[in-house]
Coordinates of C-alpha atoms in Angstrom, one line a residue:
M178 CA -16.3 8.8 2.3
R179 CA -15.2 9.1 -1.6
V180 CA -11.7 7.9 -2.2
I181 CA -9.4 7.8 -5.0
T182 CA -6.5 5.4 -5.2
L183 CA -4.0 5.8 -8.2
G184 CA -1.4 3.3 -9.3
E185 CA -0.2 0.5 -11.4
I186 CA -2.3 -2.8 -11.3
L187 CA -0.1 -5.9 -11.9
L188 CA -0.6 -9.6 -12.6
R189 CA 1.3 -11.9 -10.0
F190 CA 2.7 -15.5 -10.7
S191 CA 3.0 -17.4 -7.6
T192 CA 4.8 -20.7 -7.1
S193 CA 3.8 -23.2 -4.5
E194 CA 5.9 -22.7 -1.2
E195 CA 7.9 -25.9 -1.7
I196 CA 8.8 -25.2 -5.4
R197 CA 11.3 -22.7 -6.9
I198 CA 10.5 -20.8 -10.1
K199 CA 13.2 -22.5 -12.0
N200 CA 11.6 -26.0 -11.3
T201 CA 7.9 -25.2 -11.3
D202 CA 5.3 -26.4 -14.0
E203 CA 2.5 -24.1 -13.0
F204 CA 1.7 -20.7 -11.3
R205 CA -1.2 -19.4 -9.3
V206 CA -2.3 -16.1 -10.3
C207 CA -3.8 -13.1 -8.9
Y208 CA -3.8 -9.3 -9.4
G209 CA -2.6 -6.7 -7.1
G210 CA -0.6 -3.5 -6.9
A211 CA -0.1 -1.4 -3.6
E212 CA -2.7 1.3 -4.5
T213 CA -5.5 -0.9 -5.5
N214 CA -4.8 -3.2 -2.6
V215 CA -5.7 -0.2 -0.5
G216 CA -8.7 0.8 -2.7
V217 CA -10.2 -2.7 -2.6
S218 CA -9.9 -2.7 1.3
L219 CA -11.4 0.5 1.7
S220 CA -14.4 -0.4 -0.4
Q221 CA -14.8 -3.6 1.7
F222 CA -14.9 -1.2 4.6
G223 CA -17.7 0.8 3.0
H224 CA -16.0 3.7 1.4
K225 CA -16.9 4.8 -2.3
V226 CA -13.6 3.9 -4.0
S227 CA -12.4 4.8 -7.5
V228 CA -9.2 3.0 -8.7
A229 CA -7.2 5.3 -11.2
S230 CA -4.8 3.4 -13.3
V231 CA -4.0 2.5 -17.0
L232 CA -4.5 -1.1 -18.5
P233 CA -3.5 -2.4 -22.0
E234 CA -6.3 -2.0 -24.5
C235 CA -8.2 -5.0 -26.5
N236 CA -6.7 -7.4 -23.8
P237 CA -8.6 -10.1 -21.8
L238 CA -6.5 -9.6 -18.9
S239 CA -7.6 -6.0 -18.7
S240 CA -11.1 -7.3 -18.7
A241 CA -10.3 -9.8 -16.1
V242 CA -8.9 -7.0 -13.8
L243 CA -12.3 -4.8 -14.3
S244 CA -14.2 -7.8 -13.5
R245 CA -12.5 -8.8 -10.3
M246 CA -12.7 -5.4 -9.1
H247 CA -16.3 -4.8 -9.8
G248 CA -16.8 -7.9 -7.5
Y249 CA -15.4 -5.6 -4.7
D250 CA -17.7 -2.9 -5.5
V251 CA -14.6 -0.7 -6.9
D252 CA -15.5 1.9 -9.4
T253 CA -13.3 1.8 -12.4
D254 CA -14.4 4.7 -14.4
L255 CA -10.9 6.1 -13.9
I256 CA -9.2 3.0 -15.4
I257 CA -8.1 3.9 -18.8
E258 CA -7.1 1.5 -21.5
Q259 CA -3.8 2.5 -23.7
P260 CA -1.5 0.5 -25.9
G261 CA 1.1 -1.5 -24.0
R262 CA 0.9 -4.7 -21.8
L263 CA 0.0 -5.5 -18.3
G264 CA 2.7 -5.4 -15.7
T265 CA 3.5 -8.6 -14.0
Y266 CA 5.7 -9.8 -11.1
Y267 CA 6.8 -13.3 -10.1
L268 CA 6.6 -14.4 -6.5
E269 CA 8.9 -17.5 -5.6
Q270 CA 7.0 -18.4 -2.3
G271 CA 9.6 -19.0 0.7
N272 CA 9.2 -21.6 3.2
S273 CA 10.8 -22.2 6.6
V274 CA 14.1 -20.6 6.8
R275 CA 14.0 -19.8 2.9
G276 CA 12.7 -16.1 2.4
S277 CA 10.3 -15.4 -0.8
Q278 CA 11.6 -13.7 -3.7
V279 CA 10.2 -11.3 -6.0
T280 CA 11.3 -10.7 -9.6
Y281 CA 9.5 -7.7 -11.5
D282 CA 8.5 -7.8 -15.2
R283 CA 7.1 -4.4 -15.5
K284 CA 8.8 -2.6 -18.3
Y285 CA 6.8 -1.2 -21.1
S286 CA 3.7 -1.7 -19.4
S287 CA 0.6 0.5 -20.5
I288 CA 0.9 2.8 -17.3
A289 CA 4.7 3.2 -17.6
M290 CA 4.6 4.0 -21.3
L291 CA 1.9 6.7 -20.9
E292 CA 2.7 9.9 -22.9
E293 CA 0.3 12.2 -21.5
L294 CA -1.7 12.4 -18.1
C295 CA -5.2 10.9 -19.0
W296 CA -7.3 12.3 -16.7
D297 CA -8.7 16.0 -16.1
L298 CA -7.3 16.7 -12.7
D299 CA -10.0 19.6 -12.3
E300 CA -12.6 17.1 -12.5
I301 CA -11.6 14.1 -10.8
F302 CA -11.0 15.5 -7.3
K303 CA -14.3 17.2 -7.1
G304 CA -16.2 15.8 -4.0
V305 CA -13.3 13.4 -3.3
D306 CA -12.2 13.2 0.6
L307 CA -8.9 11.2 0.0
L308 CA -6.3 10.4 -2.5
H309 CA -4.1 7.6 -1.7
I310 CA -0.9 7.1 -3.6
S311 CA 2.7 5.5 -3.1
G312 CA 6.3 6.0 -3.9
I313 CA 5.9 3.1 -6.6
V314 CA 4.0 5.4 -8.8
P315 CA 6.9 8.0 -9.4
A316 CA 9.3 5.2 -9.9
L317 CA 7.3 4.3 -13.0
S318 CA 9.1 6.7 -15.4
K319 CA 10.5 10.1 -15.5
K320 CA 7.2 11.6 -16.4
W321 CA 5.6 10.1 -13.5
Q322 CA 7.9 11.7 -11.3
S323 CA 6.7 15.1 -12.4
W324 CA 2.9 13.9 -12.8
T325 CA 2.9 12.6 -9.3
V326 CA 3.7 15.9 -7.7
E327 CA 1.3 17.5 -10.0
I328 CA -1.2 15.0 -8.8
V329 CA -0.9 15.5 -5.1
K330 CA -0.7 19.3 -5.5
K331 CA -4.1 19.5 -7.6
A332 CA -5.8 17.1 -4.8
K333 CA -4.8 19.4 -2.2
E334 CA -6.2 22.3 -4.3
Y335 CA -9.7 20.6 -4.1
G336 CA -9.3 19.8 -0.5
C337 CA -8.7 16.4 -0.4
L338 CA -6.6 14.6 2.2
V339 CA -3.3 13.4 0.6
S340 CA -2.3 9.7 2.0
F341 CA 1.3 8.7 0.5
D342 CA 3.0 5.4 1.3
M343 CA 6.7 6.1 1.0
N344 CA 6.9 2.4 -0.4
Y345 CA 10.5 2.6 -1.6
R346 CA 11.3 -0.3 -3.8
S347 CA 15.0 -0.5 -4.6
K348 CA 14.6 -3.0 -7.6
L349 CA 12.3 -0.1 -9.1
W350 CA 14.7 3.2 -8.8
E351 CA 17.8 4.3 -6.9
Y352 CA 17.9 6.2 -3.8
E353 CA 19.8 9.2 -5.6
E354 CA 16.5 9.5 -7.8
A355 CA 13.9 8.9 -5.2
Y356 CA 14.9 11.0 -2.5
P357 CA 14.5 14.5 -4.4
C358 CA 11.2 13.5 -5.9
F359 CA 9.8 12.4 -2.4
Q360 CA 10.9 15.8 -1.0
Q361 CA 8.7 17.7 -3.7
I362 CA 5.6 15.3 -2.6
L363 CA 5.9 15.5 1.0
P364 CA 4.7 19.3 1.4
Y365 CA 1.4 18.2 0.0
V366 CA 1.1 15.2 2.2
D367 CA -1.4 14.9 5.4
I368 CA -1.2 11.2 6.1
L369 CA 2.2 9.4 5.8
S370 CA 3.2 5.7 6.1
A371 CA 6.6 5.8 7.1
G372 CA 8.8 3.4 9.0
R373 CA 12.3 3.9 10.9
L374 CA 14.4 3.5 7.9
D375 CA 12.2 5.7 5.9
A376 CA 12.8 8.7 8.7
I377 CA 16.6 8.1 8.4
H378 CA 17.0 8.0 4.6
F379 CA 14.2 10.0 3.1
L380 CA 12.8 12.2 6.1
Q381 CA 16.3 12.7 7.7
V382 CA 15.1 13.3 11.1
A383 CA 17.5 10.7 12.7
S384 CA 20.8 8.9 11.8
A385 CA 21.3 5.2 11.4
E386 CA 23.9 5.2 14.4
E387 CA 21.4 6.9 16.9
E388 CA 19.2 5.3 19.2
V389 CA 15.8 6.6 19.1
S390 CA 12.3 5.8 19.8
L391 CA 9.9 5.6 16.9
E392 CA 7.8 8.0 19.0
E393 CA 10.5 10.5 19.1
I394 CA 11.0 10.0 15.5
Y395 CA 7.6 10.9 14.7
R396 CA 7.8 13.7 16.8
R397 CA 10.8 14.9 14.8
V398 CA 9.0 14.3 11.5
K399 CA 5.9 16.4 12.3
G400 CA 8.2 19.1 13.6
K401 CA 10.0 19.2 10.2
Y402 CA 7.0 18.7 8.0
A403 CA 4.3 20.7 9.8
K404 CA 1.6 19.8 7.2
I405 CA 1.6 16.1 8.0
K406 CA -1.2 15.2 10.5
V407 CA -1.1 11.4 10.7
L408 CA 1.9 8.8 10.8
Y409 CA 1.8 5.1 11.0
S410 CA 3.8 2.0 10.5
T411 CA 4.3 -1.5 11.5
K412 CA 7.3 -3.5 13.0
R413 CA 7.5 -7.0 11.9
N414 CA 9.5 -9.8 13.5
V415 CA 10.1 -12.7 11.2
I416 CA 10.8 -15.9 13.0
S417 CA 10.6 -17.7 10.1
T418 CA 8.8 -17.2 6.5
N419 CA 5.9 -18.9 8.0
H420 CA 6.0 -17.3 11.3
H421 CA 5.8 -13.7 12.1
E422 CA 5.0 -11.5 14.8
L423 CA 3.4 -8.0 13.8
Q424 CA 2.9 -4.8 15.7
G425 CA 1.2 -1.6 14.6
F426 CA 2.1 2.3 15.4
Y427 CA 0.2 5.3 15.0
V428 CA 0.0 9.1 15.8
G429 CA -2.7 11.2 14.8
E430 CA -3.6 15.1 15.0
D431 CA -3.7 14.8 18.9
N432 CA -0.2 13.8 18.5
N433 CA -0.8 10.8 20.9
F434 CA 1.4 8.0 19.9
V435 CA -0.1 4.5 20.3
E436 CA 0.8 1.0 19.6
S437 CA -1.4 -2.2 18.9
K438 CA -0.7 -5.3 20.7
I439 CA 1.9 -7.8 19.3
Y440 CA 0.1 -10.4 16.9
D441 CA 1.7 -13.9 16.6
I442 CA 0.9 -14.9 13.0
Q443 CA 1.5 -18.9 12.3
P444 CA 1.3 -19.8 9.7
V445 CA 1.8 -17.0 7.4
I446 CA -0.1 -17.7 4.3
D447 CA 0.7 -14.9 2.2
R448 CA 2.1 -11.7 3.5
V449 CA 2.0 -9.6 0.2
G450 CA -0.6 -7.0 0.6
G451 CA -0.3 -7.0 4.4
G452 CA 1.1 -3.6 4.6
D453 CA -1.6 -2.2 2.4
A454 CA -4.2 -3.7 4.4
F455 CA -2.8 -2.1 7.3
A456 CA -3.0 1.1 5.7
A457 CA -6.3 0.7 4.6
G458 CA -7.3 -0.1 8.1
I459 CA -5.6 3.1 9.3
L460 CA -7.2 5.3 6.6
N461 CA -10.8 3.9 7.4
G462 CA -10.3 4.8 11.0
V463 CA -9.1 8.4 10.2
L464 CA -12.0 8.9 7.6
K465 CA -14.5 7.9 10.3
G466 CA -13.0 9.9 13.0
W467 CA -12.0 7.0 15.2
E468 CA -9.7 7.7 18.6
S469 CA -6.3 7.0 18.0
Q470 CA -6.1 3.4 20.0
K471 CA -9.1 2.2 18.0
V472 CA -7.3 3.2 14.6
V473 CA -4.2 1.3 15.0
D474 CA -6.0 -1.8 16.9
F475 CA -8.3 -1.8 13.6
G476 CA -5.3 -1.4 11.1
T477 CA -3.3 -4.2 12.7
A478 CA -6.2 -6.6 12.9
S479 CA -6.7 -5.9 9.1
S480 CA -3.3 -6.6 8.3
V481 CA -3.0 -9.8 10.3
L482 CA -6.3 -11.1 8.7
K483 CA -4.6 -10.5 5.3
H484 CA -1.7 -12.9 6.3
T485 CA -4.2 -15.7 6.4
V486 CA -5.4 -15.8 2.8
F487 CA -3.7 -16.0 -0.8
G488 CA -3.4 -13.0 -3.0
D489 CA -2.6 -9.2 -2.7
W490 CA -6.2 -7.9 -2.0
N491 CA -7.7 -8.2 1.7
P492 CA -11.4 -9.6 1.5
F493 CA -12.5 -9.0 4.9
D494 CA -14.9 -6.4 5.5
E495 CA -15.1 -4.1 8.5
E496 CA -17.5 -6.4 10.7
E497 CA -15.1 -9.4 10.1
V498 CA -12.3 -7.3 11.4
F499 CA -13.9 -6.1 14.6
T500 CA -15.1 -9.8 15.1
F501 CA -11.4 -11.1 14.9
M502 CA -10.4 -8.3 16.9
N503 CA -12.9 -9.4 19.6
Q504 CA -12.4 -13.2 19.8
K505 CA -9.7 -15.5 21.2
S506 CA -7.5 -16.8 18.3
G507 CA -8.8 -19.8 15.9
Q508 CA -12.4 -19.6 17.9
I509 CA -15.2 -20.7 15.8
V510 CA -17.6 -18.2 15.3
R511 CA -21.4 -19.8 15.5

């Protein structure tokens, strides 16, 4: 299947887990970004993936990003180079009872400063099966709020499935700005990543005081937004920074609500990108027409594996995920 993911690519600086940013003498670096994380995984799962983004021109960091993406067989023809800088973020790795902290440094990035949309939307979606985008994209600028609506609308015109991860980040924009923007995007969405808080605050199908199951919430979402075919999310129980429990939930076109088994992840090496790995696993199953239980089991296993490696990108292919699903935890594969 042909897939386009669209969003900002970031440079990440990470501390060691026992050192705070104000005390560190060095950082580990990697590249990431919610939509690109999904694209890398989907490429590993055998799909033809093109990442659409904007990088700074005449910048060695841009060359490094492209080189690493080529290593994952990701097509970069839709990545445009423009004046500006590469957005960054700093991750102060938590440990034990101390949680991790993210500090963004994304202002004036090339994609945020874009003056005109740099793709011909009547060309790029021809023959494409799915567009994946997230709520981080319209948070980039006022222009991106209107462009995101234009992009998902055009994708639907060309018969693409539209996958949208609400991915609200309070450090990037206010709820009062995000809510009306999301309401303009949702009529074009086929596949939605949304948890309980999204359902309360952005989909408004439940109240914070109401005791209601996720299954019932998803039933209400489908009733309110009739074009949404697929809903999915995870539930994470954080026992400590290094010890999590994770479970996945999914409802497809058959309206059959299913859940994965609960995974105990200890130690957690790196949780960043875990949600994107889950999304990619779900999208892989949807695109390949798997039955619902297989979809959620694969998506959750993909996410769990991502927690075992450093970096935003999930390096495991489909066969490796299935092998993990079918083996006892920690068993040596000979």
